[in-house]
CSV table of N, CA and C in Angstrom, one decimal:
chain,number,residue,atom,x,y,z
A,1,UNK,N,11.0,336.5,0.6
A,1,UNK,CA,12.4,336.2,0.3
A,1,UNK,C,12.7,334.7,0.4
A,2,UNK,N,13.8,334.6,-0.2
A,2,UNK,CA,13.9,332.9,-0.1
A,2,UNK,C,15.1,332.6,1.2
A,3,UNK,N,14.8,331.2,1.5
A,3,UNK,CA,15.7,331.1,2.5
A,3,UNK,C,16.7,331.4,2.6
A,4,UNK,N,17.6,330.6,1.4
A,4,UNK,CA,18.6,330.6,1.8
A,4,UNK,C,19.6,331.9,0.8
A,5,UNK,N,18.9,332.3,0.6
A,5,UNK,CA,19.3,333.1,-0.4
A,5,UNK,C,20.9,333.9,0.1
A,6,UNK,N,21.7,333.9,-1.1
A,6,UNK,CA,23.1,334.0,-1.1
A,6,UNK,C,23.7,335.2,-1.5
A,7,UNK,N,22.8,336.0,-2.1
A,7,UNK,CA,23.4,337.3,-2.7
A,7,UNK,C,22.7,338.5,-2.5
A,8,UNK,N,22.4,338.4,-1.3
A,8,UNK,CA,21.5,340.0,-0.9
A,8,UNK,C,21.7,340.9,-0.9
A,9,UNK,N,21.5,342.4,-1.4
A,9,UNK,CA,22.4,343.4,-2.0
A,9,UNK,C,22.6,344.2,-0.5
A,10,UNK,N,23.3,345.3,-0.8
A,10,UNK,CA,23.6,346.3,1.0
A,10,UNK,C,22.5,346.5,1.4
A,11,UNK,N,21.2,346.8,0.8
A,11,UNK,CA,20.4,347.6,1.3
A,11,UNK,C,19.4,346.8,1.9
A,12,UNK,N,19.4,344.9,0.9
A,12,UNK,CA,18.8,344.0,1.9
A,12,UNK,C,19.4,343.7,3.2
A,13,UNK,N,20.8,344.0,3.6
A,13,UNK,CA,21.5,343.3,4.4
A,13,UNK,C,21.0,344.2,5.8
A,14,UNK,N,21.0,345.4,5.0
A,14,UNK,CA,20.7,346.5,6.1
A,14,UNK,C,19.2,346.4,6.7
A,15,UNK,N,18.6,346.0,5.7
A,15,UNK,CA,16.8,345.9,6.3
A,15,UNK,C,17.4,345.0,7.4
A,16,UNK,N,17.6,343.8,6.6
A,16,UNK,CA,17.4,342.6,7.5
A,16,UNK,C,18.6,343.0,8.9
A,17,UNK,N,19.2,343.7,9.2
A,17,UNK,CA,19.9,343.6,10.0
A,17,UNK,C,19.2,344.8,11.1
A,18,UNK,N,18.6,345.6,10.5
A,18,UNK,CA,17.3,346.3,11.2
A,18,UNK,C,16.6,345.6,11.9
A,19,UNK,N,16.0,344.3,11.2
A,19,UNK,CA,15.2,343.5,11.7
A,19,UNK,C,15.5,342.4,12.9
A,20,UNK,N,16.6,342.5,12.6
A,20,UNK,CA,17.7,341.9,14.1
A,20,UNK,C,17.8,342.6,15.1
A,21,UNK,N,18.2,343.9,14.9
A,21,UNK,CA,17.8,345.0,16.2
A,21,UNK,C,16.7,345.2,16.5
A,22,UNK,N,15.3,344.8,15.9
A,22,UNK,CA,14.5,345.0,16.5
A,22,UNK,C,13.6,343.7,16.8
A,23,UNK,N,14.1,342.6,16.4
A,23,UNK,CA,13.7,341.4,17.2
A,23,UNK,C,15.0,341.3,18.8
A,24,UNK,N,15.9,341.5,18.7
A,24,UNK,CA,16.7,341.9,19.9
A,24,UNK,C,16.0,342.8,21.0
A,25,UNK,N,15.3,343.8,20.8
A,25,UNK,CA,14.2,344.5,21.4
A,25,UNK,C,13.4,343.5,22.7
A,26,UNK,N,13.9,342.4,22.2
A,26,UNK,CA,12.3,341.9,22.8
A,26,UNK,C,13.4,340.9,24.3
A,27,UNK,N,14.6,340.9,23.9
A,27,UNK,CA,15.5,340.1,24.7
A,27,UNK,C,15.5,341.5,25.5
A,28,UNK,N,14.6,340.9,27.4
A,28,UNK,CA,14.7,341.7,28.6
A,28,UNK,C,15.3,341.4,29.6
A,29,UNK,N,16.6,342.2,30.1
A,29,UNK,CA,17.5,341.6,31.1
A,29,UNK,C,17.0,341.9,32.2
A,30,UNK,N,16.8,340.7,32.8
A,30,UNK,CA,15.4,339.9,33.8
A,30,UNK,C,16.3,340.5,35.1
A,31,UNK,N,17.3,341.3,35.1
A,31,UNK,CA,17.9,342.3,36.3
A,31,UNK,C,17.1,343.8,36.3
A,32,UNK,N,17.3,344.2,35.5
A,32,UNK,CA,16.6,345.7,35.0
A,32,UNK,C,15.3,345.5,34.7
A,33,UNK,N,15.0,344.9,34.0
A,33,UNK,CA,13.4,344.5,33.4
A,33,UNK,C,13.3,345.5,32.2
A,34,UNK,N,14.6,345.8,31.4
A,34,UNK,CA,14.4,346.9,30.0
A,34,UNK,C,15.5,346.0,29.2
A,35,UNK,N,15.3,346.1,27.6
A,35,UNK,CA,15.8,345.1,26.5
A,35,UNK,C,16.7,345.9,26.6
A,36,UNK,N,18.0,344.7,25.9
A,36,UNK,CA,19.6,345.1,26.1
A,36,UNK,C,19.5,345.7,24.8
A,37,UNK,N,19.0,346.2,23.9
A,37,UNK,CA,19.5,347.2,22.8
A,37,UNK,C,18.8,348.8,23.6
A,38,UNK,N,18.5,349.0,23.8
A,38,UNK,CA,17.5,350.1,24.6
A,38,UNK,C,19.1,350.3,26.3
A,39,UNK,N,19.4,349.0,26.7
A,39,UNK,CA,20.3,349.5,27.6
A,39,UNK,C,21.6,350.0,27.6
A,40,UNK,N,21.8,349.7,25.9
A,40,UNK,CA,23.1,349.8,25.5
A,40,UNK,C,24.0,348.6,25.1
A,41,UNK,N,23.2,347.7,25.9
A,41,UNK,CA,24.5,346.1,25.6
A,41,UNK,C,25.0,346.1,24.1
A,42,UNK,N,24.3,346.0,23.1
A,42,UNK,CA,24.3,345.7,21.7
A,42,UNK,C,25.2,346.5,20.8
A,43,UNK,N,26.5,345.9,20.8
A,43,UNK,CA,27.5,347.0,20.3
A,43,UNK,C,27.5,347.0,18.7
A,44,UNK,N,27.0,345.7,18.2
A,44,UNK,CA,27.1,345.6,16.9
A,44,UNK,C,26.5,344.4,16.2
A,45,UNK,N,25.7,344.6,15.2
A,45,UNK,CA,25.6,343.4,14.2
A,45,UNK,C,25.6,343.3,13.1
A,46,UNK,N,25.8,342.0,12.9
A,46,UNK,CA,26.4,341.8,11.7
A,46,UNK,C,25.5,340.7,11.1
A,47,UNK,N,25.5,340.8,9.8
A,47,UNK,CA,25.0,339.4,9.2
A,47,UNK,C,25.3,339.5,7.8
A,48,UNK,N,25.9,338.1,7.5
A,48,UNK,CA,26.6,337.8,6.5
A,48,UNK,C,25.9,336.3,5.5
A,49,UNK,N,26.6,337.3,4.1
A,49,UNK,CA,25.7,336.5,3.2
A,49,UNK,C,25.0,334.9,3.6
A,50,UNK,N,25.4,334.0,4.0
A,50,UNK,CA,25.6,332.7,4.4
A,50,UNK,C,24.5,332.4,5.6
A,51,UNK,N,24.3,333.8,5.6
A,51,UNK,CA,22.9,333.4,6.6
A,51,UNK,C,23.4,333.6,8.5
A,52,UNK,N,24.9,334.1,8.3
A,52,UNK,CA,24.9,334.2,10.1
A,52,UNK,C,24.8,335.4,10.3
A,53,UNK,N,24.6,335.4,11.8
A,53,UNK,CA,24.0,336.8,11.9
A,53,UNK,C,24.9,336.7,13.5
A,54,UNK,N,26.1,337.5,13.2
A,54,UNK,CA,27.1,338.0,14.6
A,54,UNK,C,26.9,339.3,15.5
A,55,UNK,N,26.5,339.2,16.6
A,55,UNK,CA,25.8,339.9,17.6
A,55,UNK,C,27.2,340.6,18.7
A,56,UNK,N,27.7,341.3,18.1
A,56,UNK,CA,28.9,341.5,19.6
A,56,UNK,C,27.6,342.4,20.3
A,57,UNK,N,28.1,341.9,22.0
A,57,UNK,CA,27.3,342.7,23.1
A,57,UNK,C,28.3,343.0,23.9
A,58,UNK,N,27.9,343.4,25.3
A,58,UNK,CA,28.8,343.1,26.3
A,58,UNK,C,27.5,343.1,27.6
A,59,UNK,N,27.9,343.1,28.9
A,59,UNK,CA,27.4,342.7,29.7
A,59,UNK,C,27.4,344.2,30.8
A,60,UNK,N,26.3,344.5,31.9
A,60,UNK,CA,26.7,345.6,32.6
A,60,UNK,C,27.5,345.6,33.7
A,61,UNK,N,28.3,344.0,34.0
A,61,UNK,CA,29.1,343.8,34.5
A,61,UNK,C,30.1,342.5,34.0
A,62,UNK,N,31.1,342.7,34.4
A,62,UNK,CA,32.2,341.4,33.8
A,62,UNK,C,31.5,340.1,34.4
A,63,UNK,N,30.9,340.2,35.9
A,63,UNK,CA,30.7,338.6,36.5
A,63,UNK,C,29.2,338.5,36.6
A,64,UNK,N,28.4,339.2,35.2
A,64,UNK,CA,27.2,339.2,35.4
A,64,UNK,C,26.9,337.5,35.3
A,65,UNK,N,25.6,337.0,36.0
A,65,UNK,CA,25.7,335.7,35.7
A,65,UNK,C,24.5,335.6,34.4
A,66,UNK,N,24.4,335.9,33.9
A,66,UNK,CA,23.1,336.3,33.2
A,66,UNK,C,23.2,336.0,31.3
A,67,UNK,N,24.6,336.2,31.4
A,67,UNK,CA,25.5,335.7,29.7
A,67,UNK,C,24.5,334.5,29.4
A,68,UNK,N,24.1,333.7,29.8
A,68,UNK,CA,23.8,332.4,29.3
A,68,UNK,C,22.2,332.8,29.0
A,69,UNK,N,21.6,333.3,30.0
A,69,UNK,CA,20.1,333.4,29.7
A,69,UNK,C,19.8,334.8,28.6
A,70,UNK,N,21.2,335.4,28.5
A,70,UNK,CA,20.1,336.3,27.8
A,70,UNK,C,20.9,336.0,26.3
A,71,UNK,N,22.4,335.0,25.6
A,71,UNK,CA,22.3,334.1,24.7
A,71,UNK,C,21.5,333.3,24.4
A,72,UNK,N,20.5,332.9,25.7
A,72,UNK,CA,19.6,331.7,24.7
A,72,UNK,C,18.4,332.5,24.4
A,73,UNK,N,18.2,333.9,25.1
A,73,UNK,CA,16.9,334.4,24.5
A,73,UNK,C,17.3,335.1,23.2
A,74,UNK,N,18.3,335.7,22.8
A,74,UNK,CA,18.9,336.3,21.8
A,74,UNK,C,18.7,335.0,20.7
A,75,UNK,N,19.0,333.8,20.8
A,75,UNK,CA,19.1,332.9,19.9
A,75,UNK,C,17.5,332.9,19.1
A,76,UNK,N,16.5,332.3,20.3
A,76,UNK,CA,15.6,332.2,20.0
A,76,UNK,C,14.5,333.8,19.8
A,77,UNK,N,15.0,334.6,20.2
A,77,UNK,CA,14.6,336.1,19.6
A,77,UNK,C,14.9,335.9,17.9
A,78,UNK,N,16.3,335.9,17.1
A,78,UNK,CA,16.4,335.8,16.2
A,78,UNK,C,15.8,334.6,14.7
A,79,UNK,N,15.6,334.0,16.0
A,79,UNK,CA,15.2,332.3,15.3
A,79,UNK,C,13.9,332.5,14.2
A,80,UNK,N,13.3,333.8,14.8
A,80,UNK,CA,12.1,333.9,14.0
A,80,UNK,C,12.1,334.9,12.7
A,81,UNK,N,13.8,335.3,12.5
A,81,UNK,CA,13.5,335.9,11.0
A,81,UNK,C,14.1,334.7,10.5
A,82,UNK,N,13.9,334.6,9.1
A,82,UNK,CA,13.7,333.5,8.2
A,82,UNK,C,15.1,333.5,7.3
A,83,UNK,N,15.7,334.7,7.1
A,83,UNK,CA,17.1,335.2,6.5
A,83,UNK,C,18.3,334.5,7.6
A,84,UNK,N,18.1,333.9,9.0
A,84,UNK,CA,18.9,333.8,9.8
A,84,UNK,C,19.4,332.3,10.1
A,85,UNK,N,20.2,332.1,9.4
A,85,UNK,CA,20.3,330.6,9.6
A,85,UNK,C,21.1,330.1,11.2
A,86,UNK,N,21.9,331.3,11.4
A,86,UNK,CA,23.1,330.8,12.6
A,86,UNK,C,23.0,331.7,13.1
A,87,UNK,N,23.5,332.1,14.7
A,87,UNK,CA,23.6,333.1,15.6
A,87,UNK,C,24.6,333.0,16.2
A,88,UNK,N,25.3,333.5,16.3
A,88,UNK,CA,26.8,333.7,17.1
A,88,UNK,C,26.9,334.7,18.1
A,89,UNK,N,26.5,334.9,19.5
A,89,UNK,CA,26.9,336.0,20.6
A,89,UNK,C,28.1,336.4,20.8
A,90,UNK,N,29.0,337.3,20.5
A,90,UNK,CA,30.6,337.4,21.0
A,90,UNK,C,30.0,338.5,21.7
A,91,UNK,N,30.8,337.9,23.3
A,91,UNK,CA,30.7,339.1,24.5
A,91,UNK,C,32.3,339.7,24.5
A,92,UNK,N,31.7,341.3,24.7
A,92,UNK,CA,33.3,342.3,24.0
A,92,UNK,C,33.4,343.0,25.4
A,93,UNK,N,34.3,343.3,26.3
A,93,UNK,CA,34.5,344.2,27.2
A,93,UNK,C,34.4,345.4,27.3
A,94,UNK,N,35.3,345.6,25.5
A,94,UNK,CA,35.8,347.2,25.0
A,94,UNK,C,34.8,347.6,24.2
A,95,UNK,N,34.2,348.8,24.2
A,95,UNK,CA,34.8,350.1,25.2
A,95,UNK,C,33.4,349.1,26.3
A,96,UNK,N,33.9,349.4,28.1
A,96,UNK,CA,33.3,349.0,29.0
A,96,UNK,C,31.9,349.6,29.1
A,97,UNK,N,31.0,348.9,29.5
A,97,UNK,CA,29.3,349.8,29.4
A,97,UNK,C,29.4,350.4,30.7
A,98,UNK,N,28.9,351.6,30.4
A,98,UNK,CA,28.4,352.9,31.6
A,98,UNK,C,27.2,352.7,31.1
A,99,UNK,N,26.5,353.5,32.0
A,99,UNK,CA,25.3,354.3,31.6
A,99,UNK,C,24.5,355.0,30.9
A,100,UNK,N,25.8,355.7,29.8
A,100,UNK,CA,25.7,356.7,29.2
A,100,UNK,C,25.8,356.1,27.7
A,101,UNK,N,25.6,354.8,27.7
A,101,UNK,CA,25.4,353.6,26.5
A,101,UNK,C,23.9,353.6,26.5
A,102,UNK,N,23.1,353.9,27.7
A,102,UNK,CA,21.4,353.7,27.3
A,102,UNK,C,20.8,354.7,26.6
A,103,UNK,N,19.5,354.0,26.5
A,103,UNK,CA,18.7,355.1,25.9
A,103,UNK,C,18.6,355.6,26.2
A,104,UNK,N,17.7,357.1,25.9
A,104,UNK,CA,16.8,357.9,26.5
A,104,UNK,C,15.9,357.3,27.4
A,105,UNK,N,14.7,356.5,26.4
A,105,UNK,CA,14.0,355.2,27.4
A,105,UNK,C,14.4,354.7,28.2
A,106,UNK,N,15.5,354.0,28.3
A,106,UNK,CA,15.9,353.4,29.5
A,106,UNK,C,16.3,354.0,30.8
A,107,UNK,N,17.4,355.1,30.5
A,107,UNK,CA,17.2,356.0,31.6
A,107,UNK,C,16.2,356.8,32.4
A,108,UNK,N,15.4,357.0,31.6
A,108,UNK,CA,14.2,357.7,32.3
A,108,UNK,C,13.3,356.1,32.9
A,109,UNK,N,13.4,355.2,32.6
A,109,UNK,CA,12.4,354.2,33.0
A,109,UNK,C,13.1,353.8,34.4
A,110,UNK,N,14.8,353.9,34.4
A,110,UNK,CA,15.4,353.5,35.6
A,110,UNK,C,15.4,354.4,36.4
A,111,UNK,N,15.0,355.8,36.2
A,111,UNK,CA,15.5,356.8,37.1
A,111,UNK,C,16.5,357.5,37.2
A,112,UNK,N,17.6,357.5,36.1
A,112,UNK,CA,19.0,357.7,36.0
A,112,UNK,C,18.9,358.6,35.1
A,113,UNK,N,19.7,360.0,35.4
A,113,UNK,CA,19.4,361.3,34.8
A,113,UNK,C,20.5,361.7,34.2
């Protein structure tokens, strides 16, 4: 595909935004030791023709101090598909993360039934 390419149809937008959820995969919140899409964090993404790719998350607490490290691993997680020119993190409160946002995987890895 080409870089910078401008007119990608729904179905490219959707691969490639597949491909964002699963390079996100690899961002591990160094509290839990399991990736924030698997915990729930990852409420939505987006990526738009122009090449940006908007990440709303949230955090498993409001005063987690951890926003910064796991933005810059998110950055550099996505840095490596080639359709992504910009990264934008917006942390969302609403609706607040429980538990019941994880995976299967992750609950069973933490012990939480």
């Amino acid at each position: 595909m080409e870089e910078n390419k401008q007119n990608w149809s729904e179905s490219e937008i959707e691969e490639i935004k597949e491909r964002i959820l699963t390079a996100l995969e690899s961002v591990i919140d160094p509290e839990l030791g399991i990736d924030i899409v698997n915990l729930g964090l990852i409420y939505e993404v987006d990526f738009e023709q122009s090449g940006n790719a908007v990440i709303k998350m949230t955090l498993t607490t409001m005063g987690c101090p951890l926003a910064d490290v796991l933005t810059d691993q998110i950055q550099s997680a996505l840095h490596e598909i080639p359709e992504v020119n910009n990264v934008e993190v917006k942390l969302v409160w609403y609706p607040a993360w429980t538990t019941d946002k994880m995976s299967r995987y992750a609950r069973i890895a933490l012990g939480i039934r």
